[in-house]
Coordinates of N, CA and C in Angstrom, one line a residue:
M1366 N 95.5 155.1 125.2 CA 95.3 156.5 125.1 C 95.1 156.8 123.6
N1367 N 94.0 157.3 123.2 CA 93.7 157.6 121.8 C 94.2 158.9 121.4
G1368 N 94.3 159.1 120.1 CA 94.6 160.4 119.5 C 96.1 160.8 119.7
V1369 N 97.0 159.8 119.9 CA 98.4 160.0 120.1 C 99.1 159.9 118.8
R1370 N 100.0 160.9 118.5 CA 100.8 160.9 117.3 C 102.3 160.8 117.7
F1371 N 103.1 160.0 117.1 CA 104.5 159.9 117.3 C 105.3 160.5 116.2
S1372 N 106.3 161.2 116.6 CA 107.2 161.8 115.6 C 108.6 162.0 116.1
P1373 N 109.6 162.1 115.2 CA 110.9 162.3 115.7 C 111.0 163.6 116.5
I1374 N 111.8 163.6 117.5 CA 112.0 164.8 118.3 C 112.7 165.9 117.5
E1375 N 112.2 167.1 117.7 CA 112.7 168.3 117.0 C 113.0 169.4 118.0
E1376 N 113.8 170.4 117.6 CA 114.1 171.5 118.4 C 112.8 172.2 119.0
R1377 N 111.8 172.2 118.2 CA 110.5 172.9 118.7 C 109.9 172.1 119.8
H1378 N 110.2 170.9 120.1 CA 109.6 170.1 121.1 C 110.4 170.3 122.5
L1379 N 111.6 170.9 122.4 CA 112.5 170.8 123.6 C 112.0 171.4 124.8
D1380 N 111.3 172.6 124.7 CA 110.7 173.2 126.0 C 109.8 172.3 126.7
S1381 N 108.9 171.6 125.9 CA 107.9 170.7 126.5 C 108.7 169.4 127.1
V1382 N 109.6 168.9 126.3 CA 110.3 167.7 126.7 C 111.1 168.0 128.0
L1383 N 111.7 169.2 128.1 CA 112.5 169.5 129.3 C 111.6 169.7 130.5
S1384 N 110.4 170.2 130.3 CA 109.5 170.4 131.4 C 109.1 169.0 132.0
I1385 N 108.8 168.1 131.1 CA 108.5 166.7 131.5 C 109.7 166.1 132.1
E1386 N 110.9 166.3 131.5 CA 112.1 165.7 132.0 C 112.4 166.1 133.5
K1387 N 112.3 167.4 133.7 CA 112.6 168.0 135.1 C 111.6 167.4 136.1
A1388 N 110.3 167.2 135.7 CA 109.3 166.7 136.6 C 109.5 165.2 136.9
S1389 N 110.2 164.5 136.0 CA 110.2 163.1 136.0 C 111.5 162.5 136.6
N1390 N 112.6 163.3 136.5 CA 113.9 162.7 136.8 C 114.7 163.6 137.9
E1391 N 115.2 162.9 138.9 CA 116.0 163.6 139.9 C 117.3 164.2 139.3
I1392 N 117.8 163.6 138.2 CA 119.0 164.1 137.5 C 118.6 164.3 136.1
P1393 N 117.9 165.4 135.8 CA 117.4 165.5 134.4 C 118.4 165.8 133.4
W1394 N 118.2 165.3 132.2 CA 119.0 165.6 131.0 C 119.0 167.1 130.8
S1395 N 120.0 167.7 130.2 CA 120.1 169.1 129.9 C 119.5 169.3 128.5
R1396 N 119.2 170.6 128.2 CA 118.8 170.9 126.8 C 119.8 170.4 125.8
R1397 N 121.1 170.7 126.2 CA 122.2 170.3 125.3 C 122.2 168.8 125.0
A1398 N 122.0 168.0 126.0 CA 122.0 166.6 125.8 C 120.9 166.2 124.8
F1399 N 119.7 166.8 124.9 CA 118.6 166.4 124.0 C 119.0 167.0 122.6
E1400 N 119.6 168.2 122.5 CA 120.0 168.8 121.2 C 121.0 167.8 120.5
L1401 N 121.9 167.2 121.2 CA 122.9 166.3 120.6 C 122.2 165.1 120.1
E1402 N 121.0 164.7 120.6 CA 120.4 163.5 120.1 C 119.5 163.7 118.8
I1403 N 119.2 165.0 118.6 CA 118.4 165.3 117.4 C 119.2 165.0 116.2
G1404 N 118.7 164.1 115.4 CA 119.3 163.7 114.1 C 120.6 162.9 114.3
H1405 N 121.0 162.5 115.5 CA 122.1 161.6 115.6 C 121.9 160.3 114.9
A1406 N 122.9 159.8 114.2 CA 122.8 158.6 113.4 C 122.4 157.4 114.2
Q1407 N 122.9 157.3 115.4 CA 122.7 156.1 116.2 C 121.4 156.3 117.1
G1408 N 120.9 157.4 117.1 CA 119.7 157.7 118.0 C 118.4 157.5 117.3
E1409 N 117.4 157.2 118.2 CA 116.0 157.1 117.8 C 115.3 157.8 118.9
F1410 N 115.0 159.1 118.8 CA 114.3 159.8 119.8 C 113.0 160.3 119.3
I1411 N 111.9 160.1 120.0 CA 110.6 160.4 119.5 C 109.8 161.2 120.6
V1412 N 108.8 161.9 120.2 CA 107.8 162.5 121.1 C 106.4 161.9 120.8
A1413 N 105.6 161.9 121.8 CA 104.2 161.5 121.7 C 103.4 162.8 121.9
S1414 N 102.6 163.1 120.9 CA 101.8 164.3 121.0 C 100.3 163.9 121.1
R1415 N 99.6 164.7 121.9 CA 98.1 164.5 121.9 C 97.5 165.9 122.0
K1416 N 96.6 166.1 121.1 CA 96.0 167.4 120.9 C 97.0 168.5 120.7
G1417 N 98.0 168.2 119.9 CA 99.0 169.2 119.6 C 100.1 169.5 120.7
Q1418 N 100.0 168.8 121.8 CA 100.9 169.0 123.0 C 101.7 167.8 123.2
V1419 N 103.0 168.0 123.5 CA 103.9 166.9 123.8 C 103.4 166.3 125.1
A1420 N 103.2 165.0 125.1 CA 102.7 164.3 126.3 C 103.7 163.3 126.9
G1421 N 104.8 163.0 126.1 CA 105.8 162.1 126.5 C 106.9 162.0 125.4
Y1422 N 107.9 161.3 125.8 CA 109.0 161.1 124.9 C 109.8 159.8 125.2
A1423 N 110.6 159.3 124.3 CA 111.4 158.2 124.5 C 112.6 158.3 123.6
G1424 N 113.7 157.6 124.1 CA 114.9 157.7 123.3 C 115.7 156.4 123.4
A1425 N 116.4 156.1 122.3 CA 117.2 154.9 122.3 C 118.4 155.1 121.4
W1426 N 119.5 154.4 121.7 CA 120.6 154.4 120.9 C 120.7 153.0 120.3
I1427 N 120.9 152.9 119.0 CA 121.0 151.7 118.3 C 122.4 151.4 117.8
D1428 N 123.0 150.4 118.3 CA 124.4 150.0 118.1 C 124.4 148.6 117.5
A1429 N 124.7 148.5 116.3 CA 124.7 147.2 115.6 C 123.3 146.6 115.6
D1430 N 123.1 145.5 116.4 CA 121.8 144.9 116.4 C 121.1 145.1 117.8
E1431 N 121.6 146.1 118.6 CA 121.0 146.3 119.9 C 120.4 147.6 120.1
C1432 N 119.3 147.7 120.7 CA 118.6 148.9 121.0 C 118.7 149.1 122.5
H1433 N 119.4 150.3 122.9 CA 119.5 150.6 124.3 C 118.6 151.7 124.6
I1434 N 117.6 151.5 125.4 CA 116.6 152.5 125.8 C 117.4 153.5 126.8
T1435 N 117.4 154.7 126.4 CA 118.2 155.7 127.2 C 117.3 156.6 128.1
T1436 N 116.1 156.8 127.6 CA 115.2 157.7 128.4 C 113.7 157.4 127.9
I1437 N 112.8 157.6 128.9 CA 111.4 157.6 128.6 C 110.7 158.3 129.7
A1438 N 109.8 159.2 129.4 CA 109.0 159.9 130.4 C 107.7 160.3 129.8
V1439 N 106.7 160.4 130.7 CA 105.3 160.8 130.4 C 104.9 162.0 131.3
D1440 N 104.3 162.9 130.7 CA 103.8 164.1 131.5 C 102.9 163.6 132.6
Q1441 N 103.1 164.2 133.8 CA 102.4 163.8 135.0 C 100.8 163.8 134.8
D1442 N 100.3 164.7 134.0 CA 98.9 164.8 133.8 C 98.3 163.6 133.0
V1443 N 99.1 162.9 132.3 CA 98.6 161.8 131.5 C 99.2 160.4 131.9
R1444 N 99.8 160.3 133.1 CA 100.3 159.0 133.5 C 99.2 158.1 133.8
R1445 N 99.6 156.8 133.8 CA 98.6 155.7 134.1 C 97.5 155.6 133.1
Q1446 N 97.7 156.0 131.9 CA 96.7 155.9 130.8 C 97.2 155.1 129.6
G1447 N 98.4 154.5 129.8 CA 98.9 153.6 128.7 C 99.9 154.3 127.8
L1448 N 100.2 155.5 128.0 CA 101.1 156.2 127.1 C 102.6 155.7 127.2
G1449 N 103.0 155.4 128.4 CA 104.3 154.8 128.5 C 104.5 153.5 127.7
R1450 N 103.5 152.7 127.8 CA 103.5 151.5 127.0 C 103.5 151.7 125.5
Q1451 N 102.7 152.7 125.1 CA 102.7 153.0 123.7 C 104.0 153.6 123.2
L1452 N 104.6 154.4 124.0 CA 106.0 154.9 123.7 C 107.0 153.8 123.6
M1453 N 107.0 152.9 124.5 CA 107.9 151.8 124.5 C 107.7 151.0 123.2
I1454 N 106.5 150.6 122.9 CA 106.3 149.8 121.7 C 106.7 150.6 120.5
E1455 N 106.4 151.8 120.4 CA 106.8 152.6 119.2 C 108.3 152.7 119.1
I1456 N 109.0 153.0 120.1 CA 110.5 153.1 120.0 C 111.1 151.7 119.7
L1457 N 110.5 150.6 120.2 CA 111.0 149.3 119.9 C 110.8 148.9 118.5
V1458 N 109.6 149.2 118.0 CA 109.3 148.9 116.6 C 110.2 149.7 115.7
R1459 N 110.4 151.0 115.9 CA 111.3 151.8 115.1 C 112.7 151.3 115.2
S1460 N 113.2 150.8 116.4 CA 114.5 150.3 116.5 C 114.6 149.0 115.7
R1461 N 113.6 148.1 115.8 CA 113.6 146.9 115.1 C 113.7 147.1 113.6
D1462 N 112.9 148.1 113.1 CA 112.9 148.5 111.7 C 114.3 149.0 111.3
R1463 N 115.1 149.4 112.2 CA 116.5 149.9 111.9 C 117.5 148.8 112.1
G1464 N 117.1 147.6 112.3 CA 118.0 146.4 112.4 C 118.3 145.9 113.8
A1465 N 117.6 146.4 114.8 CA 117.9 145.9 116.2 C 117.2 144.6 116.4
F1466 N 117.8 143.7 117.0 CA 117.2 142.4 117.3 C 116.9 142.2 118.8
C1467 N 117.5 143.0 119.7 CA 117.3 142.9 121.1 C 117.3 144.3 121.7
S1468 N 117.0 144.4 123.0 CA 116.9 145.7 123.6 C 117.3 145.5 125.1
T1469 N 118.0 146.6 125.6 CA 118.4 146.6 127.0 C 118.1 148.0 127.6
L1470 N 118.0 148.0 128.9 CA 117.8 149.3 129.6 C 118.2 149.1 131.1
E1471 N 118.4 150.2 131.8 CA 118.6 150.2 133.2 C 117.4 151.0 133.8
V1472 N 117.0 150.6 135.0 CA 115.9 151.2 135.7 C 116.1 151.2 137.1
R1473 N 115.8 152.3 137.8 CA 115.9 152.3 139.3 C 115.3 151.1 139.9
R1474 N 115.9 150.5 140.8 CA 115.4 149.3 141.6 C 114.1 149.7 142.2
S1475 N 113.9 150.9 142.6 CA 112.7 151.3 143.3 C 111.5 151.6 142.4
N1476 N 111.8 151.7 141.1 CA 110.7 152.1 140.1 C 109.9 150.9 139.7
T1477 N 109.1 150.4 140.6 CA 108.4 149.2 140.4 C 107.3 149.3 139.3
A1478 N 106.8 150.5 139.1 CA 105.8 150.7 138.0 C 106.5 150.5 136.6
A1479 N 107.7 151.1 136.5 CA 108.4 150.9 135.2 C 108.8 149.5 135.0
I1480 N 109.3 148.8 136.1 CA 109.8 147.5 136.0 C 108.6 146.6 135.5
A1481 N 107.4 146.8 136.1 CA 106.2 146.0 135.7 C 105.9 146.2 134.2
L1482 N 106.0 147.5 133.8 CA 105.7 147.7 132.3 C 106.7 147.0 131.5
Y1483 N 108.0 147.1 131.8 CA 109.0 146.4 131.0 C 108.8 144.9 131.0
E1484 N 108.5 144.4 132.1 CA 108.3 142.9 132.2 C 107.1 142.5 131.3
A1485 N 106.0 143.3 131.3 CA 104.8 143.1 130.5 C 105.2 143.1 129.0
L1486 N 106.2 143.8 128.7 CA 106.7 143.9 127.3 C 107.7 142.8 126.9
G1487 N 108.0 142.0 127.9 CA 108.9 140.8 127.7 C 110.3 141.0 128.2
Y1488 N 110.7 142.1 128.8 CA 112.0 142.3 129.3 C 112.1 141.4 130.6
V1489 N 113.4 140.9 130.8 CA 113.7 140.1 132.0 C 114.8 140.8 132.7
N1490 N 114.8 140.6 134.0 CA 115.9 141.1 134.9 C 117.1 140.3 134.7
C1491 N 118.2 140.9 134.3 CA 119.4 140.2 134.0 C 120.6 140.6 135.0
G1492 N 120.3 141.4 136.0 CA 121.4 141.8 136.9 C 121.2 143.1 137.5
M1493 N 122.2 143.6 138.1 CA 122.1 144.8 138.9 C 123.4 145.6 138.6
R1494 N 123.2 146.9 138.5 CA 124.4 147.8 138.5 C 124.4 148.5 139.9
K1495 N 125.3 148.1 140.7 CA 125.4 148.7 142.1 C 125.7 150.2 142.1
R1496 N 124.9 150.9 142.9 CA 125.2 152.3 143.1 C 125.3 153.1 141.7
Y1497 N 124.4 152.8 140.8 CA 124.4 153.3 139.4 C 124.0 154.8 139.4
Y1498 N 123.1 155.2 140.2 CA 122.6 156.6 140.1 C 123.4 157.5 141.1
P1499 N 124.1 158.4 140.5 CA 125.1 159.2 141.3 C 124.5 160.1 142.3
N1500 N 123.3 160.5 142.2 CA 122.7 161.5 143.2 C 122.4 160.8 144.5
D1501 N 122.0 159.5 144.5 CA 121.6 158.8 145.7 C 122.2 157.4 145.9
G1502 N 123.0 157.0 144.9 CA 123.6 155.7 145.0 C 122.7 154.5 144.8
E1503 N 121.5 154.8 144.3 CA 120.5 153.7 144.1 C 121.0 152.7 143.1
D1504 N 120.7 151.4 143.2 CA 121.1 150.4 142.2 C 120.1 150.5 141.0
A1505 N 120.6 150.1 139.9 CA 119.8 150.0 138.7 C 119.6 148.5 138.3
V1506 N 118.5 148.1 138.0 CA 118.2 146.8 137.5 C 118.5 146.8 136.0
I1507 N 119.3 145.9 135.5 CA 119.6 145.7 134.1 C 118.5 144.8 133.5
M1508 N 117.8 145.2 132.5 CA 116.8 144.4 131.9 C 117.1 144.2 130.4
W1509 N 116.7 143.0 129.9 CA 116.9 142.7 128.5 C 115.6 142.2 127.9
L1510 N 115.4 142.6 126.6 CA 114.4 142.0 125.8 C 115.1 141.3 124.7
H1511 N 115.2 140.0 124.7 CA 116.1 139.2 123.9 C 115.5 139.0 122.5
D1512 N 114.3 139.2 122.3 CA 113.7 139.0 120.9 C 112.8 140.2 120.6
L1513 N 113.4 141.0 119.8 CA 112.7 142.3 119.4 C 111.6 142.1 118.3
S1514 N 111.4 140.8 117.9 CA 110.3 140.6 116.9 C 109.0 141.0 117.5
M1515 N 108.9 141.0 118.8 CA 107.7 141.5 119.6 C 106.4 140.7 119.1
R1516 N 106.6 139.5 118.7 CA 105.5 138.7 118.3 C 104.5 138.4 119.5
D1517 N 105.1 138.5 120.7 CA 104.3 138.2 121.9 C 103.8 139.5 122.6
A1518 N 104.3 140.6 122.1 CA 103.9 141.9 122.8 C 102.4 142.2 122.6
P1519 N 101.7 142.4 123.7 CA 100.3 142.7 123.5 C 100.1 144.1 122.8
A1520 N 99.0 144.2 122.1 CA 98.7 145.4 121.4 C 98.4 146.6 122.3

């Protein structure tokens, strides 16, 4: 997807982010949850904008040398155009630049599209968190990217 700009999430982005969040997640984050991430020392939260509009966002917590992906979502109107991949690469590069050497995340077992994206970026399935999601008890797949140098990540 061309013409995409990445920037740190700001208060002015929150209405758009929350709209995407509510359309993407059965248990959406609240405005307050996103507000707490703005400028948090351990956080790396970004938006992807296209033609001046927020098209997606991603967030991670960086603890010591580990990047934990906490959230990622793309506006329904621009899904399946590569923006999710671009967001993941951008958040991983920013995390690596802040000292992270590896990355982890949890993803719904039924979210095969996301799992395929993460595997294409080098993540591997390392286990399961049983009944992780409180709304329906679905399991989460635990995935790790053990080498954040991304030397093998496709462009």
